[in-house]
Amino acid sequence: MLTKKRVVFYLVDGARPDVLSELLSKGELPNFSRIAEEGTYRMATSCFPSTTGPAYLPFLTGHFPGTMGITGIRWFDKYEFKRSRLNKYAMRSYCGPEAAWFNTDMPVDKPTLFELTGRAYNLYNMITRNVPDEFDLGKKGKGLLYTRAHFLKRHHPVDFQGHARIMDMFRQGNDFDFLFAVFPSVDWDSHYYHYRDQRTVEAYKIADQSLGEVREFLEKKGWWNDTLFVLTSDHGLTATHSHLDLGDWMAAHDLKSVYYPVIWKNEPKSAVMISGNSFGSIHLLNHEGAHVLREKELRECFGEDRLKALLSEEAFNFISYRGQTENSFYVENKDGKAFIEHKGAGYSYRPVTADPFGFDHDLHAENHREALDITFDSAYPDALVQIAQLFQSRRAGDLVTGAKPGYDLRDFWEYPEHKGSHGSLDREHMMVPLLYNQQGWATHAARTADLFNTILKWKGKAVRETEGNSLF
């Protein structure tokens, strides 16, 4: 008789692989350690921007933010904005009431695991398209709970309540096919304190204790041996000591900017959207038409002196923008620029006047898997594929920026003050832990996007054409 295959997916938001490894080696996460001993513990890359919400898309849909048209936790659409300032689709911030539009902002032809796996339960994740209310375990009271956690900086009650709702669901006699549970406190404590603060460590332990109780219940039911357990994160994070507000910088350089929450300005010359606080997208409005700008027109509209001033700021690690031809891009820092091209299935990187990503030589990859393999151990893992996927969407902007570790790109409107940031292509933002209770699967470099088809295959479902591949 065929046994039912189930999936339990723990998304420990903001978990860093080095911190998790240290806690495992110290014996402070006994339940995760047991999984690592029985299964596999490794690392994977997230996506660009590496930020909550958009970075959930790879494992829940198999697609990257550019493909899905959700290019940040905040985004702007120049075409829609110039068509009408009152247009619902002109801009978005998922940090508030507009989070309710995340589901309808996703393309209808890109289904989620909730829509493909059967009886699927969700906890605290904003991607809930077609999830019945009774299967959305964190929905009731989530707004008040999150608001109190944010302003009082008391985050752990959110994770405790989430675990309690998981156990309530089990004890009520419910079966399941897929359980996706977000534990947000590691991310929050890392933002407001430090990623190694004792409060952050305690947040890791809460998720570990949750797994212990869930596993015990599933073992008693006789379900555990046929359950795939996966733990990962959507991004890493670096400590932040200084803030440069990109919207204010643009205004100070005569490019008055629309940005959240100040979205109503007369005759703006630009829009700035920040995600994770280390990623910024700039949309220039000081030109005729509503098209995205390529290198020549971008430099004309931004201004060479202004661009030089931007790159000279200590807060910026790099900028990236589209080249003159389709699927060509530049990455640039204060030392100069390099050229990236996505041609056919292949990817290439060629320093022009500098080597901003520090690859030391030209890179050529036959396909997206090879592009990951040859950059996986670098300071900017998967950078070629991630820049190409992001600029598929006009919502990516005319120019994107990555903050240097230690800096971020929001100041006055970020309350409480952030002491940790993410969103960039930096290794510490892009690398995430990947833990699962299986052995003998593929050992090639992995992306979080690979989990989508891995889970479908585990469930006996047909794999789909996505930007990830099954790990077995």
Coordinates of C-alpha atoms in Angstrom, one line a residue:
M1 CA 0.0 0.0 0.0
L2 CA 1.3 3.5 -0.9
T3 CA 2.0 5.6 2.1
K4 CA 1.1 9.3 2.2
K5 CA 4.0 11.7 1.8
R6 CA 3.8 14.9 3.9
V7 CA 6.0 18.0 4.0
V8 CA 6.8 20.2 7.0
F9 CA 8.6 23.4 6.0
Y10 CA 10.2 25.7 8.6
L11 CA 11.1 29.1 7.3
V12 CA 13.3 30.6 10.0
D13 CA 13.3 34.1 8.6
G14 CA 16.7 35.8 8.6
A15 CA 18.7 32.7 9.8
R16 CA 22.4 32.9 9.0
P17 CA 24.1 29.6 8.2
D18 CA 27.2 30.5 10.3
V19 CA 25.1 31.3 13.4
L20 CA 23.0 28.1 12.9
S21 CA 26.2 26.1 12.5
E22 CA 27.7 27.5 15.7
L23 CA 24.5 26.7 17.7
L24 CA 24.4 23.2 16.3
S25 CA 28.1 22.6 17.2
K26 CA 27.4 23.8 20.7
G27 CA 24.5 21.5 21.1
E28 CA 22.0 24.3 21.7
L29 CA 19.6 23.1 19.0
P30 CA 19.2 19.4 19.7
N31 CA 16.2 18.8 17.4
F32 CA 17.9 20.5 14.4
S33 CA 21.1 18.6 15.2
R34 CA 19.2 15.4 15.1
I35 CA 17.9 16.2 11.6
A36 CA 21.5 17.1 10.5
E37 CA 22.8 13.8 11.7
E38 CA 20.0 11.8 10.1
G39 CA 19.8 13.9 6.9
T40 CA 21.7 16.8 5.3
Y41 CA 22.9 20.2 6.4
R42 CA 24.3 22.5 3.7
M43 CA 23.9 26.0 2.3
A44 CA 21.9 27.5 -0.6
T45 CA 21.5 30.8 -2.3
S46 CA 18.5 33.0 -1.9
C47 CA 17.5 35.6 -4.6
F48 CA 17.9 39.3 -5.4
P49 CA 16.6 41.2 -3.6
S50 CA 17.2 39.0 -0.6
T51 CA 14.3 40.3 1.4
T52 CA 11.2 38.9 3.2
G53 CA 8.2 38.4 0.9
P54 CA 9.9 38.4 -2.6
A55 CA 12.5 35.9 -1.3
Y56 CA 9.6 33.5 -0.3
L57 CA 8.7 33.3 -4.0
P58 CA 11.5 30.9 -5.0
F59 CA 10.5 28.0 -2.7
L60 CA 6.8 28.6 -2.9
T61 CA 6.5 29.2 -6.7
G62 CA 9.9 28.1 -8.1
H63 CA 10.4 31.5 -9.6
F64 CA 12.5 34.6 -8.8
P65 CA 11.2 38.1 -8.0
G66 CA 11.8 39.5 -11.5
T67 CA 9.8 36.7 -13.1
M68 CA 7.0 37.2 -10.7
G69 CA 7.0 41.0 -11.1
I70 CA 7.4 41.4 -7.3
T71 CA 10.8 43.1 -7.3
G72 CA 10.9 44.1 -3.6
I73 CA 9.0 44.5 -0.4
R74 CA 8.4 47.9 -2.0
W75 CA 8.2 48.4 -5.7
F76 CA 7.3 51.1 -8.3
D77 CA 5.9 50.8 -11.8
K78 CA 6.8 53.8 -13.9
Y79 CA 4.4 52.9 -16.7
E80 CA 1.4 52.7 -14.4
F81 CA 2.5 55.8 -12.4
K82 CA 2.7 57.9 -15.6
R83 CA -0.6 56.5 -16.8
S84 CA -2.3 57.7 -13.6
R85 CA -1.2 58.8 -10.2
L86 CA -4.3 57.2 -8.7
N87 CA -3.5 53.8 -10.3
K88 CA -3.6 51.0 -7.8
Y89 CA -0.7 49.3 -9.7
A90 CA 1.6 52.3 -9.7
M91 CA 3.5 51.3 -6.5
R92 CA 3.4 49.0 -3.6
S93 CA 4.6 48.5 0.0
Y94 CA 3.9 45.1 1.5
C95 CA 5.0 46.6 4.9
G96 CA 1.4 47.4 5.9
P97 CA -2.1 47.2 4.5
E98 CA -1.0 46.7 0.9
A99 CA 0.4 43.3 1.9
A100 CA -3.1 42.1 1.3
W101 CA -2.4 42.7 -2.5
F102 CA 0.6 40.4 -2.6
N103 CA -1.6 37.4 -3.7
T104 CA -3.3 39.3 -6.6
D105 CA 0.0 40.9 -7.6
M106 CA 1.4 37.5 -8.5
P107 CA 0.9 36.1 -12.0
V108 CA -2.1 33.8 -12.2
D109 CA -0.2 31.3 -14.3
K110 CA 2.4 30.7 -11.5
P111 CA 0.8 28.5 -8.9
T112 CA 2.1 28.1 -5.4
L113 CA 2.8 24.9 -3.4
F114 CA -0.4 25.7 -1.5
E115 CA -2.3 25.3 -4.7
L116 CA -0.5 22.1 -5.9
T117 CA 0.1 19.9 -2.9
G118 CA -3.4 19.2 -1.5
R119 CA -4.4 19.9 2.1
A120 CA -1.9 22.8 2.7
Y121 CA -1.6 24.8 5.9
N122 CA 0.1 28.2 6.3
L123 CA 1.6 30.1 9.3
Y124 CA 2.5 33.8 9.1
N125 CA 3.4 33.8 5.4
M126 CA 1.8 36.6 3.3
I127 CA 1.6 34.4 0.2
T128 CA -1.8 32.8 0.8
R129 CA -3.5 32.7 -2.5
N130 CA -6.4 30.2 -2.4
V131 CA -5.5 29.1 1.1
P132 CA -8.8 28.8 3.0
D133 CA -9.1 30.9 6.2
E134 CA -9.3 27.8 8.4
F135 CA -6.0 26.6 6.9
D136 CA -4.2 30.0 7.5
L137 CA -3.2 29.3 11.1
G138 CA -1.7 32.7 11.8
K139 CA -4.4 34.9 10.2
K140 CA -6.6 35.5 13.2
G141 CA -5.1 38.4 15.3
K142 CA -1.9 38.6 13.2
G143 CA -2.2 42.3 12.6
L144 CA -2.3 43.3 16.2
L145 CA 0.3 40.6 17.2
Y146 CA 2.8 41.9 14.6
T147 CA 2.1 45.6 15.5
R148 CA 2.8 44.9 19.2
A149 CA 5.9 42.9 18.4
H150 CA 7.2 45.7 16.1
F151 CA 6.8 48.7 18.4
L152 CA 7.4 47.0 21.7
K153 CA 10.3 44.9 20.3
R154 CA 8.8 41.8 22.0
H155 CA 9.0 39.3 19.2
H156 CA 9.1 35.9 20.8
P157 CA 5.4 35.8 21.7
V158 CA 4.7 35.7 17.9
D159 CA 6.7 32.5 17.5
F160 CA 5.3 30.9 20.6
Q161 CA 1.7 31.6 19.4
G162 CA 2.5 30.3 16.0
H163 CA 3.8 27.0 17.4
A164 CA 0.7 26.7 19.6
R165 CA -1.5 27.0 16.6
I166 CA 0.4 24.3 14.8
M167 CA -0.1 22.0 17.7
D168 CA -3.8 22.9 18.0
M169 CA -4.3 22.0 14.4
F170 CA -2.7 18.6 14.9
R171 CA -4.5 17.9 18.2
Q172 CA -7.8 18.6 16.5
G173 CA -7.3 15.6 14.4
N174 CA -6.4 17.3 11.1
D175 CA -4.3 15.6 8.5
F176 CA -2.1 17.6 6.1
D177 CA -0.1 17.4 2.9
F178 CA 2.0 20.5 3.3
L179 CA 2.7 22.7 6.3
F180 CA 4.6 26.0 5.7
A181 CA 5.5 27.7 9.0
V182 CA 7.4 31.0 9.3
F183 CA 9.3 31.9 12.5
P184 CA 9.9 35.6 12.1
S185 CA 11.7 36.4 15.4
V186 CA 15.3 35.6 14.3
D187 CA 14.9 38.3 11.6
W188 CA 13.3 40.8 13.9
D189 CA 15.8 40.4 16.7
S190 CA 18.7 40.6 14.2
H191 CA 17.3 43.9 12.8
Y192 CA 16.7 45.5 16.2
Y193 CA 19.6 44.1 18.2
H194 CA 22.3 42.0 16.5
Y195 CA 22.3 38.6 14.7
R196 CA 24.3 37.2 17.6
D197 CA 22.4 38.9 20.4
Q198 CA 21.2 36.5 23.0
R199 CA 17.6 37.4 22.2
T200 CA 18.2 36.3 18.6
V201 CA 19.8 33.0 19.8
E202 CA 16.7 32.4 21.9
A203 CA 14.6 32.8 18.7
Y204 CA 16.5 30.0 17.0
K205 CA 15.9 27.9 20.1
I206 CA 12.1 28.5 19.9
A207 CA 12.0 27.1 16.4
D208 CA 14.1 24.2 17.5
Q209 CA 11.8 23.4 20.4
S210 CA 8.8 23.7 18.1
L211 CA 10.3 21.0 15.8
G212 CA 10.9 18.7 18.8
E213 CA 7.2 18.8 19.7
V214 CA 6.0 18.5 16.1
R215 CA 8.3 15.6 15.5
E216 CA 7.2 13.8 18.6
F217 CA 3.5 14.2 17.6
L218 CA 4.1 12.9 14.1
E219 CA 6.1 10.0 15.3
K220 CA 3.3 8.9 17.6
K221 CA 0.9 9.2 14.7
G222 CA 3.3 7.0 12.6
W223 CA 3.7 9.8 10.0
W224 CA 7.2 11.0 10.6
N225 CA 9.1 8.5 8.5
D226 CA 7.1 9.6 5.4
T227 CA 7.4 13.3 6.1
L228 CA 10.0 15.5 4.4
F229 CA 11.2 18.1 6.9
V230 CA 12.9 21.2 5.4
L231 CA 14.4 24.2 7.2
T232 CA 15.8 27.2 5.4
S233 CA 15.7 31.0 5.3
D234 CA 14.9 33.7 2.8
H235 CA 18.0 35.8 3.5
G236 CA 21.0 36.3 5.7
L237 CA 21.8 39.7 7.3
T238 CA 24.7 42.0 8.3
A239 CA 25.0 44.4 11.2
T240 CA 24.3 48.0 10.5
H241 CA 26.0 51.0 12.0
S242 CA 25.2 53.9 9.6
H243 CA 22.2 55.0 7.5
L244 CA 22.1 56.8 4.2
D245 CA 18.5 57.6 3.2
L246 CA 18.5 57.1 -0.6
G247 CA 15.3 59.0 -1.1
D248 CA 16.7 62.1 0.7
W249 CA 19.9 61.8 -1.2
M250 CA 18.0 61.9 -4.5
A251 CA 16.1 65.0 -3.3
A252 CA 19.3 66.7 -2.2
H253 CA 20.7 66.2 -5.6
D254 CA 17.8 67.8 -7.4
L255 CA 15.9 64.6 -8.2
K256 CA 12.9 65.0 -5.9
S257 CA 11.8 61.5 -5.0
V258 CA 8.6 59.6 -4.3
Y259 CA 9.2 56.9 -1.6
Y260 CA 7.3 55.2 1.1
P261 CA 5.5 56.6 3.2
V262 CA 5.9 60.0 1.4
I263 CA 4.2 58.9 -1.9
W264 CA 2.4 62.2 -2.7
K265 CA 4.7 64.8 -4.1
N266 CA 4.2 67.4 -6.8
E267 CA 6.1 66.7 -10.0
P268 CA 8.6 64.2 -8.7
K269 CA 11.7 63.5 -10.7
S270 CA 12.3 60.0 -9.4
A271 CA 11.0 57.2 -7.2
V272 CA 13.0 55.2 -4.7
M273 CA 12.0 51.8 -3.3
I274 CA 13.9 50.2 -0.5
S275 CA 13.8 46.5 0.5
G276 CA 15.5 44.9 3.4
N277 CA 17.2 48.4 3.8
S278 CA 20.3 47.2 1.8
F279 CA 18.6 47.1 -1.6
G280 CA 17.3 50.2 -3.4
S281 CA 15.7 50.6 -6.8
I282 CA 15.7 54.0 -8.5
H283 CA 13.1 54.9 -11.2
L284 CA 13.8 58.1 -13.1
L285 CA 10.8 60.2 -14.0
N286 CA 12.6 63.2 -15.6
H287 CA 12.2 62.0 -19.2
E288 CA 9.6 61.7 -21.9
G289 CA 7.7 58.4 -22.0
A290 CA 7.3 55.6 -19.4
H291 CA 9.9 53.2 -20.6
V292 CA 12.8 51.7 -18.6
L293 CA 16.1 53.4 -19.3
R294 CA 19.2 51.7 -20.7
E295 CA 22.8 52.7 -20.2
K296 CA 23.1 55.8 -22.5
E297 CA 19.7 57.4 -21.6
L298 CA 20.1 56.4 -18.0
R299 CA 23.4 58.2 -17.7
E300 CA 22.0 61.3 -19.5
C301 CA 18.9 61.5 -17.2
F302 CA 20.8 60.8 -14.0
G303 CA 23.8 63.0 -14.9
E304 CA 27.4 61.9 -15.0
D305 CA 28.3 64.2 -12.1
R306 CA 25.4 62.9 -10.0
L307 CA 26.2 59.3 -10.8
K308 CA 29.8 59.9 -9.8
A309 CA 28.7 61.5 -6.5
L310 CA 26.4 58.5 -5.8
L311 CA 29.2 56.0 -6.4
S312 CA 31.6 58.0 -4.2
E313 CA 29.3 57.6 -1.2
E314 CA 30.8 55.1 1.3
A315 CA 27.4 53.5 1.8
F316 CA 27.2 51.9 -1.7
N317 CA 28.8 48.7 -2.7
F318 CA 27.6 48.7 -6.3
I319 CA 25.0 49.8 -8.7
S320 CA 23.6 47.9 -11.6
Y321 CA 21.6 48.9 -14.7
R322 CA 20.6 47.6 -18.2
G323 CA 23.0 47.8 -21.1
Q324 CA 22.1 49.0 -24.6
T325 CA 21.1 45.6 -25.9
E326 CA 18.5 43.2 -24.6
N327 CA 19.7 41.0 -21.7
S328 CA 22.8 43.0 -21.2
F329 CA 23.7 44.7 -17.9
Y330 CA 26.4 46.7 -16.2
V331 CA 27.5 46.5 -12.6
E332 CA 29.6 49.5 -11.4
N333 CA 31.3 50.8 -8.3
K334 CA 33.6 53.8 -7.6
D335 CA 36.5 52.0 -9.4
G336 CA 34.7 51.2 -12.6
K337 CA 32.3 48.8 -14.3
A338 CA 31.9 45.3 -15.7
F339 CA 29.6 43.9 -18.3
I340 CA 27.1 41.0 -17.8
E341 CA 25.2 39.3 -20.6
H342 CA 22.6 36.6 -20.6
K343 CA 22.7 35.1 -24.1
G344 CA 20.5 32.1 -24.9
A345 CA 21.0 29.8 -21.9
G346 CA 24.4 31.2 -21.1
Y347 CA 25.8 33.9 -18.8
S348 CA 29.0 35.9 -19.0
Y349 CA 30.8 38.5 -16.9
R350 CA 33.6 40.7 -18.3
P351 CA 35.4 43.5 -16.4
V352 CA 35.4 46.7 -18.6
T353 CA 37.2 49.3 -16.4
A354 CA 37.1 47.4 -13.1
D355 CA 36.0 44.1 -11.5
P356 CA 33.2 45.2 -9.0
F357 CA 32.3 41.7 -8.0
G358 CA 35.9 40.6 -7.5
F359 CA 35.8 37.5 -9.7
D360 CA 39.4 38.2 -10.9
H361 CA 38.7 37.2 -14.5
D362 CA 36.1 36.8 -17.2
L363 CA 33.4 34.3 -16.4
H364 CA 31.5 32.2 -19.0
A365 CA 28.7 29.7 -18.0
E366 CA 26.8 27.5 -20.4
N367 CA 23.6 27.6 -18.3
H368 CA 22.1 28.9 -15.1
R369 CA 23.4 25.9 -13.0
E370 CA 26.9 26.5 -14.1
A371 CA 26.6 30.2 -13.4
L372 CA 25.7 29.3 -9.9
D373 CA 28.5 26.7 -9.5
I374 CA 31.3 29.1 -10.6
T375 CA 30.1 31.9 -8.3
F376 CA 28.8 29.9 -5.3
D377 CA 31.9 30.4 -3.2
S378 CA 32.5 34.0 -4.2
A379 CA 31.6 37.3 -2.4
Y380 CA 28.6 37.6 -4.8
P381 CA 27.1 34.1 -5.2
D382 CA 24.7 33.6 -8.2
A383 CA 25.1 37.3 -9.0
L384 CA 24.9 36.9 -12.8
V385 CA 21.6 35.0 -12.8
Q386 CA 20.1 37.2 -10.1
I387 CA 20.8 40.5 -11.9
A388 CA 19.4 39.0 -15.1
Q389 CA 16.2 37.7 -13.5
L390 CA 15.5 41.0 -11.6
F391 CA 15.8 43.2 -14.7
Q392 CA 13.2 41.1 -16.5
S393 CA 10.7 43.2 -14.8
R394 CA 10.2 46.9 -15.4
R395 CA 9.4 47.2 -11.7
A396 CA 13.1 46.6 -11.0
G397 CA 13.7 50.2 -11.9
D398 CA 16.2 51.9 -14.1
L399 CA 19.1 51.4 -11.6
V400 CA 19.4 49.2 -8.5
T401 CA 21.8 49.7 -5.6
G402 CA 23.4 47.4 -3.0
A403 CA 24.5 48.9 0.2
K404 CA 27.9 48.1 1.7
P405 CA 27.8 45.9 4.8
G406 CA 27.5 48.1 7.8
Y407 CA 25.3 50.6 5.9
D408 CA 21.7 50.7 4.8
L409 CA 19.5 53.0 2.7
R410 CA 16.6 54.1 5.0
D411 CA 16.9 56.5 8.0
F412 CA 14.1 58.7 9.4
W413 CA 11.1 56.5 8.5
E414 CA 12.6 53.3 9.9
Y415 CA 11.3 53.0 13.4
P416 CA 12.6 51.3 15.5
E417 CA 16.1 51.9 14.2
H418 CA 17.5 49.0 12.3
K419 CA 20.8 47.6 13.5
G420 CA 20.8 44.9 10.9
S421 CA 20.0 44.9 7.2
H422 CA 19.8 42.6 4.1
G423 CA 18.5 42.7 0.5
S424 CA 21.7 43.0 -1.4
L425 CA 23.8 40.5 -3.4
D426 CA 26.4 40.4 -0.7
R427 CA 27.4 36.8 0.4
E428 CA 26.2 37.3 3.9
H429 CA 22.7 38.3 2.6
M430 CA 22.5 35.7 -0.1
M431 CA 23.6 32.5 1.6
V432 CA 21.0 30.7 3.7
P433 CA 21.1 27.4 5.7
L434 CA 19.4 24.4 4.1
L435 CA 18.5 21.4 6.4
Y436 CA 16.4 18.4 5.4
N437 CA 15.9 14.9 6.8
Q438 CA 17.1 13.0 3.7
Q439 CA 20.4 11.8 2.5
G440 CA 21.9 10.9 -0.9
W441 CA 20.3 13.8 -2.8
A442 CA 22.1 16.0 -5.3
T443 CA 25.3 17.7 -4.0
H444 CA 25.6 20.4 -6.6
A445 CA 25.2 24.0 -5.5
A446 CA 21.7 24.7 -4.5
R447 CA 19.2 27.6 -4.7
T448 CA 16.1 28.0 -2.5
A449 CA 14.2 27.9 -5.9
D450 CA 15.2 24.2 -6.1
L451 CA 12.9 23.4 -3.1
F452 CA 9.7 24.0 -5.1
N453 CA 10.2 21.0 -7.5
T454 CA 11.8 19.0 -4.8
I455 CA 8.6 19.2 -2.8
L456 CA 6.4 18.5 -5.7
K457 CA 8.5 15.4 -6.6
W458 CA 8.4 14.2 -3.0
K459 CA 4.6 14.5 -3.1
G460 CA 4.5 12.4 -6.3
K461 CA 3.4 15.5 -8.3
A462 CA 4.6 16.4 -11.7
V463 CA 7.5 18.9 -11.6
R464 CA 7.0 22.2 -13.4
E465 CA 9.1 24.5 -15.6
T466 CA 10.6 26.9 -13.1
E467 CA 13.9 28.5 -12.2
G468 CA 14.8 25.6 -9.9
N469 CA 15.5 21.9 -10.2
S470 CA 14.6 19.1 -7.9
L471 CA 17.4 18.0 -5.5
F472 CA 16.7 14.4 -6.1

